[in-house]
PDB file of C-alpha atoms in Angstrom:
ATOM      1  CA  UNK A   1    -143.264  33.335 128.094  1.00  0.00           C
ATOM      2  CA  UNK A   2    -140.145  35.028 126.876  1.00  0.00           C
ATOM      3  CA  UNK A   3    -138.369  38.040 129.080  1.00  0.00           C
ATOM      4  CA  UNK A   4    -137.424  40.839 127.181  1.00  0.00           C
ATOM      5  CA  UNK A   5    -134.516  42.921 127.869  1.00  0.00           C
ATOM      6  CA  UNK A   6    -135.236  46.132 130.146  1.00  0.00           C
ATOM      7  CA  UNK A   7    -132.719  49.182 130.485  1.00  0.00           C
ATOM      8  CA  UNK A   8    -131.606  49.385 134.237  1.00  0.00           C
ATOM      9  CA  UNK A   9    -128.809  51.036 136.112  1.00  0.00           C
ATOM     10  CA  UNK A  10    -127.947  47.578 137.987  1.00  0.00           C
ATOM     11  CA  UNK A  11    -124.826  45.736 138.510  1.00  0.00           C
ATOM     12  CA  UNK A  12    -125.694  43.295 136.284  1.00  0.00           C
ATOM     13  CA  UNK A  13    -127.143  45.547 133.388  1.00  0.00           C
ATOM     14  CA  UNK A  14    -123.282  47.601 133.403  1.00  0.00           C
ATOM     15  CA  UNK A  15    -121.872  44.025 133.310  1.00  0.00           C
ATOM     16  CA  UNK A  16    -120.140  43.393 130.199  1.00  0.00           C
ATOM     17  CA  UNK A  17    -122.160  40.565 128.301  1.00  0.00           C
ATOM     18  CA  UNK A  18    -119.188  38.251 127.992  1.00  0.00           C
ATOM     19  CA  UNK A  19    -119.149  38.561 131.688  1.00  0.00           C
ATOM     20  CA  UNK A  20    -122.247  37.403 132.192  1.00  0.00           C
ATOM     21  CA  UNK A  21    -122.218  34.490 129.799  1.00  0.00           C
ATOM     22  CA  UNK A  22    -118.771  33.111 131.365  1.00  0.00           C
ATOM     23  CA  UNK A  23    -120.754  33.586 134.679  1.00  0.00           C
ATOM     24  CA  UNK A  24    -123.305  31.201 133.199  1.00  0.00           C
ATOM     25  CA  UNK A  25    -121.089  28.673 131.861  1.00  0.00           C
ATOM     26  CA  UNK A  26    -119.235  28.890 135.499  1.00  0.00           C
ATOM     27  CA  UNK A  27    -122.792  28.319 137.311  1.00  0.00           C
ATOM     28  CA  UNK A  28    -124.151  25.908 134.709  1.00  0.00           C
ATOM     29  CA  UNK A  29    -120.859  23.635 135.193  1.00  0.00           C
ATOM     30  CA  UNK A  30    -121.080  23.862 138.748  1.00  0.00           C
ATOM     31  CA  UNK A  31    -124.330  22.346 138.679  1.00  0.00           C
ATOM     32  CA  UNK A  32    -123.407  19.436 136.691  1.00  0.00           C
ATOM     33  CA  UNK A  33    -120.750  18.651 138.827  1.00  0.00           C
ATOM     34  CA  UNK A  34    -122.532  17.780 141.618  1.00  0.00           C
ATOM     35  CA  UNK A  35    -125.480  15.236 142.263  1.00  0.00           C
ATOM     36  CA  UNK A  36    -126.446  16.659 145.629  1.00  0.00           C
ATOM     37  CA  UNK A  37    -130.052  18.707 145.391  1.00  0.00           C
ATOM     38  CA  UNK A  38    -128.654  20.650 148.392  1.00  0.00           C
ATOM     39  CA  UNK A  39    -125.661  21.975 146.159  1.00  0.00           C
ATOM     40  CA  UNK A  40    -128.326  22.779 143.381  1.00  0.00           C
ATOM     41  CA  UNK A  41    -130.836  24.368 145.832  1.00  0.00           C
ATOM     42  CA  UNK A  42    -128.268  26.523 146.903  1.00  0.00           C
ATOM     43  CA  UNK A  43    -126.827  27.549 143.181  1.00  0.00           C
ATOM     44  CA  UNK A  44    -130.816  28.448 142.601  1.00  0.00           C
ATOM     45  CA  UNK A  45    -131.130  30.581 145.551  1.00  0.00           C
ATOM     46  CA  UNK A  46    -128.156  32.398 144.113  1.00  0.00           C
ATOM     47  CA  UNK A  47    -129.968  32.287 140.742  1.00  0.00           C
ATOM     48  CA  UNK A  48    -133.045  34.022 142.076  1.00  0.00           C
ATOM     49  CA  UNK A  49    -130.609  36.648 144.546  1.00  0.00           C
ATOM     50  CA  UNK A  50    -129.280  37.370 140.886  1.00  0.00           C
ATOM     51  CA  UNK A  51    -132.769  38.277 139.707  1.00  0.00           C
ATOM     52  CA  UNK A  52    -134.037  39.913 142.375  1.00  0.00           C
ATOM     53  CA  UNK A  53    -130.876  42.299 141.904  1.00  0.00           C
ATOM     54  CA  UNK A  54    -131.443  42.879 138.799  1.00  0.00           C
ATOM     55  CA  UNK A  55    -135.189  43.995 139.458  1.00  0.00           C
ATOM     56  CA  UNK A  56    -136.264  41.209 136.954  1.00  0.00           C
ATOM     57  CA  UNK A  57    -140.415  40.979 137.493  1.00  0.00           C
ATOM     58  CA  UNK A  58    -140.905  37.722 139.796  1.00  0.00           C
ATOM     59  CA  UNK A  59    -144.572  37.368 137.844  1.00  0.00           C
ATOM     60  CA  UNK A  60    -142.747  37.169 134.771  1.00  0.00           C
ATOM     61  CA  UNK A  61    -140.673  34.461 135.861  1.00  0.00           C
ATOM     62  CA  UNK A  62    -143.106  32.162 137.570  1.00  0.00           C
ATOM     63  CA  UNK A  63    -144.577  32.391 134.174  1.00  0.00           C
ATOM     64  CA  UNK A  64    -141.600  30.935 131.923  1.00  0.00           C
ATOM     65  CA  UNK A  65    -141.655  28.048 134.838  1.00  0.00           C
ATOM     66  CA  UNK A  66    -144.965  27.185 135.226  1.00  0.00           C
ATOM     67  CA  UNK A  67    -145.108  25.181 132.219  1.00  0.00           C
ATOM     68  CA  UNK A  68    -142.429  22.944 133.334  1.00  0.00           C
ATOM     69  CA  UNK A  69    -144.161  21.744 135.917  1.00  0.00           C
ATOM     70  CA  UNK A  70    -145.209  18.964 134.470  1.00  0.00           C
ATOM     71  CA  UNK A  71    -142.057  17.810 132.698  1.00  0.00           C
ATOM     72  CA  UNK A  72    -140.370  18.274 136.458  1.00  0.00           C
ATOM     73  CA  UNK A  73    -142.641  15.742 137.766  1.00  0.00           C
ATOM     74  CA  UNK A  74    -142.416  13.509 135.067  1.00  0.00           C
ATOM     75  CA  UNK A  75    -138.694  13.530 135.145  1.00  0.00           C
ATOM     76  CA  UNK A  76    -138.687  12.746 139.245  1.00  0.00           C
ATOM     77  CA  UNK A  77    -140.999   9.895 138.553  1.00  0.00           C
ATOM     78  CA  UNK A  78    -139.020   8.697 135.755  1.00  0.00           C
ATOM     79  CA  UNK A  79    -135.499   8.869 137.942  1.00  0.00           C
ATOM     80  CA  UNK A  80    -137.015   7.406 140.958  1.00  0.00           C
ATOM     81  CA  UNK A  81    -138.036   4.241 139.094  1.00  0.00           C
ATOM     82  CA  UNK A  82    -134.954   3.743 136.720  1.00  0.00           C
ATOM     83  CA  UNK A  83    -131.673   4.753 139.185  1.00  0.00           C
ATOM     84  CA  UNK A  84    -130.925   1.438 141.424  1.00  0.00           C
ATOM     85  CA  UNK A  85    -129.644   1.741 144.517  1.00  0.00           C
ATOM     86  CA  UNK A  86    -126.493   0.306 142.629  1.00  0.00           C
ATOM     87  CA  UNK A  87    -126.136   4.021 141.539  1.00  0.00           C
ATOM     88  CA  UNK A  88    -125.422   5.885 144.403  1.00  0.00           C
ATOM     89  CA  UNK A  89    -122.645   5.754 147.061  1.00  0.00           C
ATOM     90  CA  UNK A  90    -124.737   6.822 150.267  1.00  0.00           C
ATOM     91  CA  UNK A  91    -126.409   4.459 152.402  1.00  0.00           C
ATOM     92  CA  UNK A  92    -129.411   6.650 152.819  1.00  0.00           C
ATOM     93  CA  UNK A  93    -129.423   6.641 149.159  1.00  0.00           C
ATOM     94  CA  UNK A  94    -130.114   3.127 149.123  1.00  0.00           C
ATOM     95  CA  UNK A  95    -133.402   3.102 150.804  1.00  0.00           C
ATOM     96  CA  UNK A  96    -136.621   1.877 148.723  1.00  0.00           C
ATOM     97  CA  UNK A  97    -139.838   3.653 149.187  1.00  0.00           C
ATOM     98  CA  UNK A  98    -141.961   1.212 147.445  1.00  0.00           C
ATOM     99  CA  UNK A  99    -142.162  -1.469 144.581  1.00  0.00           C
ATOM    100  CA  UNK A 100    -144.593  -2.439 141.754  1.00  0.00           C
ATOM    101  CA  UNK A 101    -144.757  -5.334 139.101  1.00  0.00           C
ATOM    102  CA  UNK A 102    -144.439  -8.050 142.003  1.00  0.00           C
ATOM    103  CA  UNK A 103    -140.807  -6.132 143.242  1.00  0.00           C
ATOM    104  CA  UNK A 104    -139.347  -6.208 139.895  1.00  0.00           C
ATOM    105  CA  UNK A 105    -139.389  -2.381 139.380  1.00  0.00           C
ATOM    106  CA  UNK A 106    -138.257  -0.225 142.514  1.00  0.00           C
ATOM    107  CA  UNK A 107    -138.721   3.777 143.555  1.00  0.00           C
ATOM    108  CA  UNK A 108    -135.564   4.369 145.073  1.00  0.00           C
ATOM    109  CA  UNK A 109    -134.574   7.333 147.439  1.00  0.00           C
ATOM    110  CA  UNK A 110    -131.821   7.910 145.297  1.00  0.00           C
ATOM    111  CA  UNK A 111    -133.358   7.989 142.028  1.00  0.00           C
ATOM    112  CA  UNK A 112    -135.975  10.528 143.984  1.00  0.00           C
ATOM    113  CA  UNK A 113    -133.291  12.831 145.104  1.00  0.00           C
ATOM    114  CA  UNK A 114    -131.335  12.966 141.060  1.00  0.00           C
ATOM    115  CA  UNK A 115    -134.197  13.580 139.896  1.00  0.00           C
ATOM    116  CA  UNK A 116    -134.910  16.690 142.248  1.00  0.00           C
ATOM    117  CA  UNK A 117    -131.205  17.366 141.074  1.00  0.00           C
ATOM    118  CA  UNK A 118    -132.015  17.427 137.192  1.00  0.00           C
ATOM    119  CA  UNK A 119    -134.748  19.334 137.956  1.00  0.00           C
ATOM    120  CA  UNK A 120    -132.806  22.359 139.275  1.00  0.00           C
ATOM    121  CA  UNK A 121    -130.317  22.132 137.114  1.00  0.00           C
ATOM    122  CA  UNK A 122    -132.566  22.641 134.351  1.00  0.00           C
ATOM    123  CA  UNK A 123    -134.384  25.922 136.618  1.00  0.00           C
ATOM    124  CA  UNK A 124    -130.948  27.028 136.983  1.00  0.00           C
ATOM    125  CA  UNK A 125    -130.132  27.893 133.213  1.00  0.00           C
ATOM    126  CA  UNK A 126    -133.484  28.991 132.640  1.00  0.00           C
ATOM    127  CA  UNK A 127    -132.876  31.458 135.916  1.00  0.00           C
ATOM    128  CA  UNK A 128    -129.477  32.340 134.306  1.00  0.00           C
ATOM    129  CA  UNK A 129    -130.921  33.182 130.863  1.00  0.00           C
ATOM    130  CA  UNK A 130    -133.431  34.988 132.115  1.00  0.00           C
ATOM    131  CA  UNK A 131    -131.178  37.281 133.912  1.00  0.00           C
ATOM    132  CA  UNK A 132    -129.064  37.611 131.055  1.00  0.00           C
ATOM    133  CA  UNK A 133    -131.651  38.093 128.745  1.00  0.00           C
ATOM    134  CA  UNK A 134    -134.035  40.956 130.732  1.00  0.00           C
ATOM    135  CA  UNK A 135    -129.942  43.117 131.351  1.00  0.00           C
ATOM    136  CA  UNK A 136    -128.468  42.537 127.826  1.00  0.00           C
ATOM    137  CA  UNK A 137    -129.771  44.864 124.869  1.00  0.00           C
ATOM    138  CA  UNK A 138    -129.699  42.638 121.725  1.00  0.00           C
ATOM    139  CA  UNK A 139    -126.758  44.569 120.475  1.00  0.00           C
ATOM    140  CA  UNK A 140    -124.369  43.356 122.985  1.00  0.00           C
ATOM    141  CA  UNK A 141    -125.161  39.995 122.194  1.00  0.00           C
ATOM    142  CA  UNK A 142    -125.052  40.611 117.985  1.00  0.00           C
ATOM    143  CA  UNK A 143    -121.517  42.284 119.007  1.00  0.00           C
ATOM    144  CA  UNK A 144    -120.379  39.163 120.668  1.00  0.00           C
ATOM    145  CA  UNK A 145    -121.595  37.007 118.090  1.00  0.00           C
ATOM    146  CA  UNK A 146    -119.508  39.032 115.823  1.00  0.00           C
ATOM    147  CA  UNK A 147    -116.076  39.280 117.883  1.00  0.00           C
ATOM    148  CA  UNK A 148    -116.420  35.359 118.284  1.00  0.00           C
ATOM    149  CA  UNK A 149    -115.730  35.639 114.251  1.00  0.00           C
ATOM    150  CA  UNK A 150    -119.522  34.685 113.350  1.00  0.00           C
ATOM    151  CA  UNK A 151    -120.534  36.076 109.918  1.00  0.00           C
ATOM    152  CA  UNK A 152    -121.789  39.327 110.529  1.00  0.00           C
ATOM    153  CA  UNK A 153    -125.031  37.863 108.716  1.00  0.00           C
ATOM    154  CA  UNK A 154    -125.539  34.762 110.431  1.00  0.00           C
ATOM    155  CA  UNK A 155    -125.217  36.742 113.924  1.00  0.00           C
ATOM    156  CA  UNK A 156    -127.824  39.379 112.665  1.00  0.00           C
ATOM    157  CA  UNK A 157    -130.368  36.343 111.800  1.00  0.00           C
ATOM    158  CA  UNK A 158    -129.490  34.739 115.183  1.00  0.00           C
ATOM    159  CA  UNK A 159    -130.045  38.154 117.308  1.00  0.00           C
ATOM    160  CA  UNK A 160    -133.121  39.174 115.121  1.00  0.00           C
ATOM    161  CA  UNK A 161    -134.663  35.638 115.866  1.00  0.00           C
ATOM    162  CA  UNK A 162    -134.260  36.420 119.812  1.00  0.00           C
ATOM    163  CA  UNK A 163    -135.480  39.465 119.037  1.00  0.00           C
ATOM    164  CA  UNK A 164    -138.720  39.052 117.615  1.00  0.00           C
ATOM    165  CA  UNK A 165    -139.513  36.002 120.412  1.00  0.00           C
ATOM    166  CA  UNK A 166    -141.405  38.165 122.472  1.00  0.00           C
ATOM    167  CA  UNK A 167    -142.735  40.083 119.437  1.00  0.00           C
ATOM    168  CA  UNK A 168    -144.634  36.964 117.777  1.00  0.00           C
ATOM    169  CA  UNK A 169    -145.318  35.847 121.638  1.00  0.00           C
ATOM    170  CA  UNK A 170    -147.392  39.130 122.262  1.00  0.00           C
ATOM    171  CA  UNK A 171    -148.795  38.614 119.092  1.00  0.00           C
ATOM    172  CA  UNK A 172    -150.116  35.155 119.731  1.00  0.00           C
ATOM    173  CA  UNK A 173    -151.661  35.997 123.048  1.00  0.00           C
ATOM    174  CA  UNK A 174    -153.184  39.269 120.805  1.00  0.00           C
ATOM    175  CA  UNK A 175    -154.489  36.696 118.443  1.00  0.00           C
ATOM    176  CA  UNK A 176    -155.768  33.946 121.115  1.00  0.00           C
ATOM    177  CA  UNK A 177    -157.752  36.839 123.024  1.00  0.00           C
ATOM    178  CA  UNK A 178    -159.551  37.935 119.743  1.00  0.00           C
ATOM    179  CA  UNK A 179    -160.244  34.142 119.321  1.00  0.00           C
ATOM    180  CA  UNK A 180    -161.685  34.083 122.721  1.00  0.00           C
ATOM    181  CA  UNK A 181    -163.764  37.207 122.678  1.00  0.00           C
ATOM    182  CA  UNK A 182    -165.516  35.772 119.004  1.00  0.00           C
ATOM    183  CA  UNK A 183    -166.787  32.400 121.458  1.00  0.00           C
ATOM    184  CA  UNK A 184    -163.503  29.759 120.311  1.00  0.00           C
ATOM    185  CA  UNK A 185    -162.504  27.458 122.852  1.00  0.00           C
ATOM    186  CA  UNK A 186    -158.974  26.336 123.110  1.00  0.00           C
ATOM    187  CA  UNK A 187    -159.027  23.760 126.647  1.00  0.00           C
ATOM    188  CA  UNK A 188    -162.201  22.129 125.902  1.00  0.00           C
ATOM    189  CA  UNK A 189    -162.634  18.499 124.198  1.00  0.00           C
ATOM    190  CA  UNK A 190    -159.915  15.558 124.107  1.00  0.00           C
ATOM    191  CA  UNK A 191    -156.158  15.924 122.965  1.00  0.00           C
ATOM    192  CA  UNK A 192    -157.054  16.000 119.317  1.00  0.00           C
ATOM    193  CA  UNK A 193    -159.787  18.710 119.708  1.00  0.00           C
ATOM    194  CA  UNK A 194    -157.148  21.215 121.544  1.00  0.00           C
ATOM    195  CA  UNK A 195    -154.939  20.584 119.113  1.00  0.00           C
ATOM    196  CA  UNK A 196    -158.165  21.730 116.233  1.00  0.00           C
ATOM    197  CA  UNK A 197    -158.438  24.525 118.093  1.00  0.00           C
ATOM    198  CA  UNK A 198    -155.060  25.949 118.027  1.00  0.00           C
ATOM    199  CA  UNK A 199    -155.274  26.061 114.069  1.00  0.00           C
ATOM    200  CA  UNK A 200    -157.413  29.495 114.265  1.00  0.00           C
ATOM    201  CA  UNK A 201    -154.457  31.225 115.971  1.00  0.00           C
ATOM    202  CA  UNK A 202    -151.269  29.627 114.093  1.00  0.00           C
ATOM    203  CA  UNK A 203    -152.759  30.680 110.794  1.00  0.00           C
ATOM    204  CA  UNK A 204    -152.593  34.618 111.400  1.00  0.00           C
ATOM    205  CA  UNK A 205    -149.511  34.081 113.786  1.00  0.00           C
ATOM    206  CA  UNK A 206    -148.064  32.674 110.459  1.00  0.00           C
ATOM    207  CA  UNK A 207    -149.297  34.856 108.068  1.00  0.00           C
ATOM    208  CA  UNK A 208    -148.016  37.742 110.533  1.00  0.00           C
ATOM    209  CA  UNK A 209    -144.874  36.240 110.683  1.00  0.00           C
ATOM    210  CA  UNK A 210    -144.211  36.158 106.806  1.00  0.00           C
ATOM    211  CA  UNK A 211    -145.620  39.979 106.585  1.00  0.00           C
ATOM    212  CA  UNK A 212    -143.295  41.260 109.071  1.00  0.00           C
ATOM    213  CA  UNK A 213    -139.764  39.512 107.751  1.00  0.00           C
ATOM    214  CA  UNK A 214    -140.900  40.464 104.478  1.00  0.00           C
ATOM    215  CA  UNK A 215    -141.165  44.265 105.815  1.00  0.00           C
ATOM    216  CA  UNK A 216    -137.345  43.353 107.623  1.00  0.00           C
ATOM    217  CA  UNK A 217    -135.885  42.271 104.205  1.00  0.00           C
ATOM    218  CA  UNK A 218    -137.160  45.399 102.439  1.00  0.00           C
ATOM    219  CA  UNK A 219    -136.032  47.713 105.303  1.00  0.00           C
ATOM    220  CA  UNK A 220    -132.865  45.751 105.341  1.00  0.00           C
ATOM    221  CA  UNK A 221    -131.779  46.082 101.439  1.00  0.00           C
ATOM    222  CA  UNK A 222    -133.198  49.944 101.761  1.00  0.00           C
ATOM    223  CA  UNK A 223    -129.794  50.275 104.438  1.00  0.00           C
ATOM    224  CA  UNK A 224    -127.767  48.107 102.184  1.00  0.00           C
ATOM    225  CA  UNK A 225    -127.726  45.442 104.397  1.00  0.00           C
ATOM    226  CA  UNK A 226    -125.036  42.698 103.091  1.00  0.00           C
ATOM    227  CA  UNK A 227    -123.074  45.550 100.717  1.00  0.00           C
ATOM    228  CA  UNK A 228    -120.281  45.085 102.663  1.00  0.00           C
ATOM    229  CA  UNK A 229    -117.999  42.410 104.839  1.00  0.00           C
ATOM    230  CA  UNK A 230    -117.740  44.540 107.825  1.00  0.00           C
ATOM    231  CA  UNK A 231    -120.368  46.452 109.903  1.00  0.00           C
ATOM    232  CA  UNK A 232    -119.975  49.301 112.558  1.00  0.00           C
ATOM    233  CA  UNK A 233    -121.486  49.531 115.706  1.00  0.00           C
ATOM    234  CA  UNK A 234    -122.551  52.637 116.991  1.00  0.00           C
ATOM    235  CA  UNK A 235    -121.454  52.149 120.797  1.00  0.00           C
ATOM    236  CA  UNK A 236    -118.786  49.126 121.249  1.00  0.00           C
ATOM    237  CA  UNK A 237    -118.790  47.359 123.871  1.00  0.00           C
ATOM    238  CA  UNK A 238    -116.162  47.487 126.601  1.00  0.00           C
ATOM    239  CA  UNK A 239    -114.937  45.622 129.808  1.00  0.00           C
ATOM    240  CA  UNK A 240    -114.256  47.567 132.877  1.00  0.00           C
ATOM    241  CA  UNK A 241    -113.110  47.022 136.506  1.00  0.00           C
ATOM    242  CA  UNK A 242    -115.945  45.929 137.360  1.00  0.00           C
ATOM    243  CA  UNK A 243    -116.256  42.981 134.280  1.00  0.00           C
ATOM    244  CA  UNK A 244    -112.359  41.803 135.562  1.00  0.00           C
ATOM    245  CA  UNK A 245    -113.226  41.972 139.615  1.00  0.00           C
ATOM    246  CA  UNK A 246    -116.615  39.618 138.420  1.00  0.00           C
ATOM    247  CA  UNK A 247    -114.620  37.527 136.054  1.00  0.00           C
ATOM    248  CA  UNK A 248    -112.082  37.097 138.929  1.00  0.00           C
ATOM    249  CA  UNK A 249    -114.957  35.828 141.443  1.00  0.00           C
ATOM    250  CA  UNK A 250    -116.248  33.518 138.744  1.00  0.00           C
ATOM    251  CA  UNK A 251    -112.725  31.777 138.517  1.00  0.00           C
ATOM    252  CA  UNK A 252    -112.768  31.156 142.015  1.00  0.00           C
ATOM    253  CA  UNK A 253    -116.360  29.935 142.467  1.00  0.00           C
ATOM    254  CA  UNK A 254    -115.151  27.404 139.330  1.00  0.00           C
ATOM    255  CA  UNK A 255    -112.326  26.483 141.152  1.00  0.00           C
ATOM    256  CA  UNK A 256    -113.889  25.921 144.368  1.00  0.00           C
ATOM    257  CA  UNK A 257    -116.109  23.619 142.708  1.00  0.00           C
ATOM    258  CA  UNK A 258    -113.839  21.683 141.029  1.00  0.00           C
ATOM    259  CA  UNK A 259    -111.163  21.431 144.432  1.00  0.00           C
ATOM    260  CA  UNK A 260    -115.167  19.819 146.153  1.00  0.00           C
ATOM    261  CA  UNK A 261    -115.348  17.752 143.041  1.00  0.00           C
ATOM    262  CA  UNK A 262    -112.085  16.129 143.737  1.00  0.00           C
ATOM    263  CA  UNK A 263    -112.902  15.374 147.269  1.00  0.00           C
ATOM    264  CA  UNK A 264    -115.865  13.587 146.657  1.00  0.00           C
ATOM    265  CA  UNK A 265    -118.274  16.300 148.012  1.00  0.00           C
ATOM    266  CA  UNK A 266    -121.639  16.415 146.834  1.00  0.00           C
ATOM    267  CA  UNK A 267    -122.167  13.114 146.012  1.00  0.00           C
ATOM    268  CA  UNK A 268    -125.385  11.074 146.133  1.00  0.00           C
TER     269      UNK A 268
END
């Protein structure tokens, strides 16, 4: 599930997009500095204030995470068993919930509680891009790419690949629903079967795929793509009051952070 960007008269879609990424770098790196969950539960709440501001559809959303599911309960299971109480500085940190392999491998409250911390941190960038993502229009970010001294080329290919995402998505789900409605199966069988199954849909995704960039290249070399070093931009994009007030707030969140960081707050 990929979020596409959607015009909107919100804070965040007037934002200039260089604002917004330093405001995910800020976030991102205020996650990592702390070990606490409760630091990263609150950074999420944020995170989801953020999209609920910028009208992003909740249904959308619960469908980019849902698939991580399993990979967050994987990685708490994982943490839980491998962080020693050695690890962490709190005594309630040191507490053991239960052991296996006659007490040679313990779960650990502490390894429990990072691993609810890596979890967020990981929701928290996907939260961040999303927001970024459904208020930025492809050109700001092909613009950026470009004032960051990227070949003009490279940053089309880059943008055009983030582009098309949600194209080749919807056309996947297009191609998995005429699959469906002709009898095929795709969660029936063992691991191996699924995986059979899948081959009906990748071959016209595929085929789709090659049709459509070979329509892009011809459509490109009709505008003479490449015939010059340069490119123009029909609106440039500019940072107001607003962009300097937010970038302002973002150095003092980072701040913050780091002055907590020095005094040992947050700390499992």
């Amino acid at each position: 599930m990929f979020i596409e960007y959607f015009p909107g008269m919100t804070l965040l879609h007037k934002l200039d997009v260089r604002t917004k990424l330093l405001g995910f770098i800020v976030i991102t790196a205020t996650a990592f500095m702390f070990t606490s969950p409760l630091i990263n539960s609150l950074l999420v709440v944020f995170c989801l204030l953020l999209l609920w501001s910028s009208k992003t559809p909740m249904d959308n959303v619960i469908k980019l995470i849902k698939p991580l599911l399993p990979i967050f309960l994987i990685m708490i299971v994982l943490t839980g068993f491998s962080y020693s109480t050695s690890n962490f500085k709190s005594p309630t940190m040191h507490h053991v919930w239960f052991k296996l392999f006659s007490n040679k491998i313990e779960f650990t409250s502490g390894g429990f509680f990072y691993g609810i911390t890596l979890l967020l941190r990981i929701l928290i960038m996907v939260l961040l891009s999303t927001v970024i993502t459904y208020t930025t229009p492809i050109e700001d970010i092909l613009q950026f790419l470009k004032k960051m001294r990227l070949p003009h080329q490279l940053a089309f290919v880059i943008a055009t690949g983030i582009r098309f995402i949600p194209t080749m998505e919807k056309k996947t789900r297009m191609v998995m629903d005429a699959q469906r409605a002709r009898g095929h199966e795709f969660n029936s069988g063992g691991m191996i079967k699924r995986i059979r199954s899948f081959i009906p849909v990748l071959i016209p995704v595929i085929v789709d795929s090659i049709r459509m960039s070979d329509n892009l290249a011809i459509s490109m070399l009709n505008r003479g793509f490449g015939a010059m070093d340069t490119t123009t931009d029909l609106v440039e994009i500019k940072m107001n009051k607003k962009d300097y007030w937010m970038i302002v707030f973002e150095v003092v969140i980072l701040a913050i952070a780091i002055w907590a960081k020095t005094l040992n707050y947050g700390v499992l």
